[in-house]
Amino acid sequence: MIIIMLGAPGTGKGTVAELLAKGLNIPTVSSGDIFRKAIQEKTELGKQVEEYLSRGELVPDELTIKVIEARLQEPDLKDGVILDGYPRTTAQAERLDKFLEENGKKIAMAVNLETPKEELIERIVNRRICSNSECKTIFNLKLNPPKQEGICDKCGGKLIQRKDDNEEVINNRLETYFKQTKPIIDFYEKKGILYTSEVSVKINKMGKDVANEILSKFGK
Ligand code: AMP
C-alpha cells in the first residue's frame, strides 16, 4: 500500500506518517530525513542539498526524483510505503505516478493535513526530534512534551531542534509550500484519492486522531 503525506511544514505529517506506518506495518520514507542524513554524513548528496535546506527552499526536482526513485526500488518497500514529504511539486507528482505505473503500483491515499497558518509557526519552533537515527520520535514542547526535558521518552536519546526550524527559515518554507506544493492537492483531488483532515488545537484534533481515523478506513 502506498500512502503519501501532504501538508504545510508543521501540520504533523511526520507524526501521522509514523503512526500509520506502525498501524499498517509498512515503512515510512521521508525525503527530508534522507537529505538531513546525507548532510550529517557529509556525502556528495549532502553537499549538493545543504544550501537548499538551510534556506528553506526545495531541492531541484531532478535530483530529488533520482534520490527517491532509487529508494523506492529497495526491497524493504516491496509491500508499500508511507511517503512523507514527497512529492512536493507537480513535476514530482507526475513522475511518481509514471514510476508507480511502470512498476504496477498505485497510490492508495493522499493524506492532506491542514492547520491554521497562525498555529504552524508555533508548532514548528516548539518541535524537538530524537537525535537517535533509529528513533527520530517527534515531540512538541507545548503540545506533546517529553517527560524529561531534552530526553526522548522512547529511547532516552537526546532531543534536538532541526536547523531549519527557526523563524527566519520557516517563513521561507511556508512560502515555498503555498507556491510549489499546494497546487498538487488538486492533482490528487481529481484522481479521487485525496483525504483532507484538519489538525488544530482549535478543534482539539491532533495527529494521532487523524491517524486513527485513517487506520479505521483501512480496517485497522
Ligand atoms: P521536511 O523534513 O519534509 O520538512 O523537508 C526538509 C527540507 O528538505 C525541505 O525544506 C527541502 O529543502 C528538502 N525537501 C524535502 N522533501 C523535498 C522534496 N520532495 N522536494 C524538494 N525538496 C525537498
Short mmCIF file of C-alpha atoms and ligand atoms in Angstrom, two decimals:
data_model
loop_
_atom_site.label_atom_id
_atom_site.label_comp_id
_atom_site.label_asym_id
_atom_site.label_seq_id
_atom_site.Cartn_x
_atom_site.Cartn_y
_atom_site.Cartn_z
CA MET A 1 0.00 0.00 0.00
CA ILE A 2 1.32 3.43 -0.91
CA ILE A 3 0.23 6.50 1.04
CA ILE A 4 1.56 9.98 0.53
CA MET A 5 1.53 12.77 3.08
CA LEU A 6 0.75 16.34 2.04
CA GLY A 7 0.51 19.47 4.13
CA ALA A 8 2.48 22.55 5.12
CA PRO A 9 5.52 22.25 7.40
CA GLY A 10 4.30 21.88 10.98
CA THR A 11 0.97 20.20 10.27
CA GLY A 12 2.19 16.92 11.75
CA LYS A 13 2.91 14.91 8.60
CA GLY A 14 5.83 13.11 10.24
CA THR A 15 3.82 12.19 13.33
CA VAL A 16 0.85 10.89 11.34
CA ALA A 17 3.19 9.04 8.94
CA GLU A 18 4.87 7.21 11.83
CA LEU A 19 1.52 6.21 13.36
CA LEU A 20 0.23 4.96 10.00
CA ALA A 21 3.45 3.05 9.43
CA LYS A 22 3.03 1.31 12.78
CA GLY A 23 -0.67 0.57 12.23
CA LEU A 24 -0.25 -0.69 8.67
CA ASN A 25 3.12 -2.31 9.25
CA ILE A 26 4.90 -0.60 6.35
CA PRO A 27 7.94 1.69 6.45
CA THR A 28 7.95 5.45 6.07
CA VAL A 29 10.32 7.27 3.75
CA SER A 30 10.90 10.93 4.50
CA SER A 31 12.69 12.88 1.79
CA GLY A 32 13.70 15.48 4.37
CA ASP A 33 15.26 12.77 6.57
CA ILE A 34 17.19 11.36 3.62
CA PHE A 35 18.62 14.82 2.86
CA ARG A 36 19.39 15.61 6.52
CA LYS A 37 21.21 12.29 6.94
CA ALA A 38 23.26 12.96 3.80
CA ILE A 39 24.19 16.40 5.13
CA GLN A 40 25.13 14.98 8.52
CA GLU A 41 27.26 12.29 6.90
CA LYS A 42 28.81 14.86 4.54
CA THR A 43 28.15 12.71 1.47
CA GLU A 44 28.18 14.05 -2.09
CA LEU A 45 24.36 14.31 -1.96
CA GLY A 46 24.63 16.13 1.36
CA LYS A 47 26.94 18.73 -0.18
CA GLN A 48 24.56 19.20 -3.09
CA VAL A 49 21.45 19.77 -0.98
CA GLU A 50 22.74 21.57 2.13
CA GLU A 51 22.21 25.10 0.84
CA TYR A 52 18.63 24.42 -0.20
CA LEU A 53 17.66 23.02 3.19
CA SER A 54 19.35 25.82 5.09
CA ARG A 55 17.42 28.39 3.07
CA GLY A 56 14.10 26.52 3.29
CA GLU A 57 13.94 26.07 -0.48
CA LEU A 58 13.14 22.91 -2.39
CA VAL A 59 15.94 20.73 -3.68
CA PRO A 60 15.73 20.72 -7.51
CA ASP A 61 13.26 18.20 -8.93
CA GLU A 62 15.75 16.25 -11.00
CA LEU A 63 17.95 15.43 -8.02
CA THR A 64 15.05 14.77 -5.64
CA ILE A 65 13.31 12.44 -8.09
CA LYS A 66 16.53 10.49 -8.66
CA VAL A 67 17.11 10.02 -4.93
CA ILE A 68 13.53 8.97 -4.16
CA GLU A 69 13.17 6.63 -7.13
CA ALA A 70 16.35 4.85 -6.07
CA ARG A 71 15.00 4.50 -2.52
CA LEU A 72 11.61 3.24 -3.76
CA GLN A 73 13.29 0.34 -5.51
CA GLU A 74 14.81 -1.03 -2.32
CA PRO A 75 13.38 -4.40 -1.21
CA ASP A 76 12.09 -3.25 2.20
CA LEU A 77 9.42 -1.20 0.40
CA LYS A 78 8.02 -4.06 -1.69
CA ASP A 79 4.77 -4.19 0.33
CA GLY A 80 4.26 -0.45 0.50
CA VAL A 81 5.46 2.82 1.92
CA ILE A 82 4.26 5.98 3.61
CA LEU A 83 5.90 8.81 1.70
CA ASP A 84 6.45 11.78 3.98
CA GLY A 85 7.41 14.97 2.15
CA TYR A 86 7.39 13.58 -1.37
CA PRO A 87 6.06 14.60 -3.86
CA ARG A 88 6.21 18.35 -3.32
CA THR A 89 5.92 19.73 -6.85
CA THR A 90 3.71 18.95 -9.84
CA ALA A 91 6.72 17.54 -11.70
CA GLN A 92 7.47 15.16 -8.81
CA ALA A 93 3.80 14.10 -8.54
CA GLU A 94 3.57 13.35 -12.27
CA ARG A 95 6.86 11.48 -12.23
CA LEU A 96 5.80 9.43 -9.21
CA ASP A 97 2.62 8.36 -10.98
CA LYS A 98 4.58 7.28 -14.01
CA PHE A 99 7.15 5.46 -11.91
CA LEU A 100 4.46 3.58 -9.97
CA GLU A 101 2.56 2.71 -13.12
CA GLU A 102 5.71 1.25 -14.66
CA ASN A 103 6.07 -0.86 -11.54
CA GLY A 104 2.42 -1.97 -11.46
CA LYS A 105 1.61 0.06 -8.35
CA LYS A 106 -0.57 3.00 -7.43
CA ILE A 107 -1.22 5.40 -4.58
CA ALA A 108 -3.97 4.25 -2.21
CA MET A 109 -4.43 7.60 -0.46
CA ALA A 110 -3.03 11.13 -0.46
CA VAL A 111 -3.40 12.47 3.07
CA ASN A 112 -3.65 16.24 3.19
CA LEU A 113 -3.24 17.81 6.63
CA GLU A 114 -4.45 21.34 7.18
CA THR A 115 -3.57 23.55 10.14
CA PRO A 116 -4.38 27.26 10.56
CA LYS A 117 -1.35 29.28 9.46
CA GLU A 118 -1.00 31.01 12.82
CA GLU A 119 -0.58 27.66 14.56
CA LEU A 120 2.07 26.39 12.16
CA ILE A 121 4.93 28.64 13.27
CA GLU A 122 4.24 27.96 16.93
CA ARG A 123 4.23 24.22 16.23
CA ILE A 124 7.47 24.36 14.28
CA VAL A 125 9.52 26.43 16.75
CA ASN A 126 8.46 24.10 19.57
CA ARG A 127 9.26 20.92 17.65
CA ARG A 128 12.03 18.70 19.05
CA ILE A 129 13.24 15.47 17.47
CA CYS A 130 15.09 12.50 18.88
CA SER A 131 18.65 12.57 17.56
CA ASN A 132 18.85 8.77 17.51
CA SER A 133 18.55 7.98 13.80
CA GLU A 134 16.80 4.68 14.60
CA CYS A 135 14.13 6.52 16.63
CA LYS A 136 13.55 10.09 15.38
CA THR A 137 10.43 10.45 17.58
CA ILE A 138 8.88 13.89 17.27
CA PHE A 139 7.91 15.91 20.35
CA ASN A 140 6.40 19.34 20.83
CA LEU A 141 7.38 21.36 23.88
CA LYS A 142 3.82 22.64 24.25
CA LEU A 143 1.51 20.04 22.71
CA ASN A 144 3.38 16.83 23.37
CA PRO A 145 6.33 17.49 25.70
CA PRO A 146 8.83 14.78 26.66
CA LYS A 147 8.54 13.52 30.26
CA GLN A 148 12.11 14.62 30.95
CA GLU A 149 13.38 17.82 29.37
CA GLY A 150 15.66 17.22 26.39
CA ILE A 151 15.36 13.42 26.57
CA CYS A 152 13.38 11.10 24.30
CA ASP A 153 10.66 9.16 26.19
CA LYS A 154 11.05 6.20 23.88
CA CYS A 155 14.79 5.56 23.66
CA GLY A 156 16.47 8.02 26.03
CA GLY A 157 18.16 9.77 23.10
CA LYS A 158 19.00 13.46 23.14
CA LEU A 159 16.29 15.72 21.71
CA ILE A 160 17.43 18.27 19.15
CA GLN A 161 15.90 21.10 17.18
CA ARG A 162 16.11 20.96 13.39
CA LYS A 163 18.36 23.68 11.98
CA ASP A 164 15.62 24.87 9.62
CA ASP A 165 13.05 25.06 12.44
CA ASN A 166 13.85 28.70 13.16
CA GLU A 167 11.53 31.58 12.46
CA GLU A 168 13.55 33.05 9.59
CA VAL A 169 13.70 29.84 7.55
CA ILE A 170 10.15 28.83 8.50
CA ASN A 171 8.65 31.76 6.64
CA ASN A 172 10.53 30.71 3.53
CA ARG A 173 9.43 27.10 3.92
CA LEU A 174 5.81 28.14 4.30
CA GLU A 175 6.01 30.38 1.26
CA THR A 176 7.61 27.57 -0.74
CA TYR A 177 4.81 25.25 0.36
CA PHE A 178 1.99 27.59 -0.65
CA LYS A 179 3.61 28.36 -4.01
CA GLN A 180 5.00 25.00 -5.09
CA THR A 181 3.33 22.21 -3.14
CA LYS A 182 -0.24 23.31 -2.50
CA PRO A 183 -1.12 23.07 -6.23
CA ILE A 184 -0.57 19.31 -6.19
CA ILE A 185 -3.51 18.90 -3.81
CA ASP A 186 -5.78 19.46 -6.83
CA PHE A 187 -3.85 16.84 -8.75
CA TYR A 188 -4.80 14.19 -6.16
CA GLU A 189 -8.30 15.54 -5.64
CA LYS A 190 -9.00 14.99 -9.35
CA LYS A 191 -7.83 11.42 -9.01
CA GLY A 192 -10.32 10.88 -6.18
CA ILE A 193 -7.72 9.70 -3.68
CA LEU A 194 -7.39 12.84 -1.55
CA TYR A 195 -8.20 12.63 2.15
CA THR A 196 -8.13 16.05 3.83
CA SER A 197 -8.21 16.46 7.58
CA GLU A 198 -7.71 19.41 9.87
CA VAL A 199 -5.14 19.21 12.66
CA SER A 200 -5.61 22.03 15.13
CA VAL A 201 -5.77 22.79 18.83
CA LYS A 202 -8.81 24.91 17.99
CA ILE A 203 -10.88 21.82 17.27
CA ASN A 204 -8.88 19.67 19.68
CA LYS A 205 -7.74 17.38 16.89
CA MET A 206 -4.15 16.14 16.86
CA GLY A 207 -2.11 13.95 14.55
CA LYS A 208 -2.96 10.80 16.48
CA ASP A 209 -6.69 11.43 15.97
CA VAL A 210 -6.19 11.77 12.22
CA ALA A 211 -4.03 8.64 12.12
CA ASN A 212 -6.76 6.68 13.94
CA GLU A 213 -9.38 7.97 11.51
CA ILE A 214 -7.29 6.83 8.54
CA LEU A 215 -6.42 3.47 10.07
CA SER A 216 -10.11 2.75 10.62
CA LYS A 217 -10.69 3.44 6.91
CA PHE A 218 -8.22 0.64 6.21
CA GLY A 219 -10.00 -1.65 8.68
CA LYS A 220 -7.30 -1.29 11.40
P1 AMP B 1 10.92 18.20 5.51
O1 AMP B 1 11.69 17.40 6.52
O2 AMP B 1 9.93 17.38 4.77
O3 AMP B 1 10.34 19.44 6.11
O4 AMP B 1 12.00 18.69 4.43
C1 AMP B 1 13.10 19.49 4.80
C2 AMP B 1 13.72 20.12 3.57
O5 AMP B 1 14.20 19.10 2.67
C3 AMP B 1 12.79 20.98 2.72
O6 AMP B 1 12.68 22.30 3.21
C4 AMP B 1 13.51 20.93 1.36
O7 AMP B 1 14.65 21.77 1.35
C5 AMP B 1 14.00 19.48 1.32
N1 AMP B 1 13.00 18.56 0.73
C6 AMP B 1 12.32 17.58 1.36
N2 AMP B 1 11.50 16.94 0.52
C7 AMP B 1 11.64 17.53 -0.68
C8 AMP B 1 11.04 17.34 -1.95
N3 AMP B 1 10.10 16.40 -2.15
N4 AMP B 1 11.42 18.15 -2.97
C9 AMP B 1 12.38 19.09 -2.79
N5 AMP B 1 12.97 19.34 -1.60
C10 AMP B 1 12.61 18.57 -0.56
#
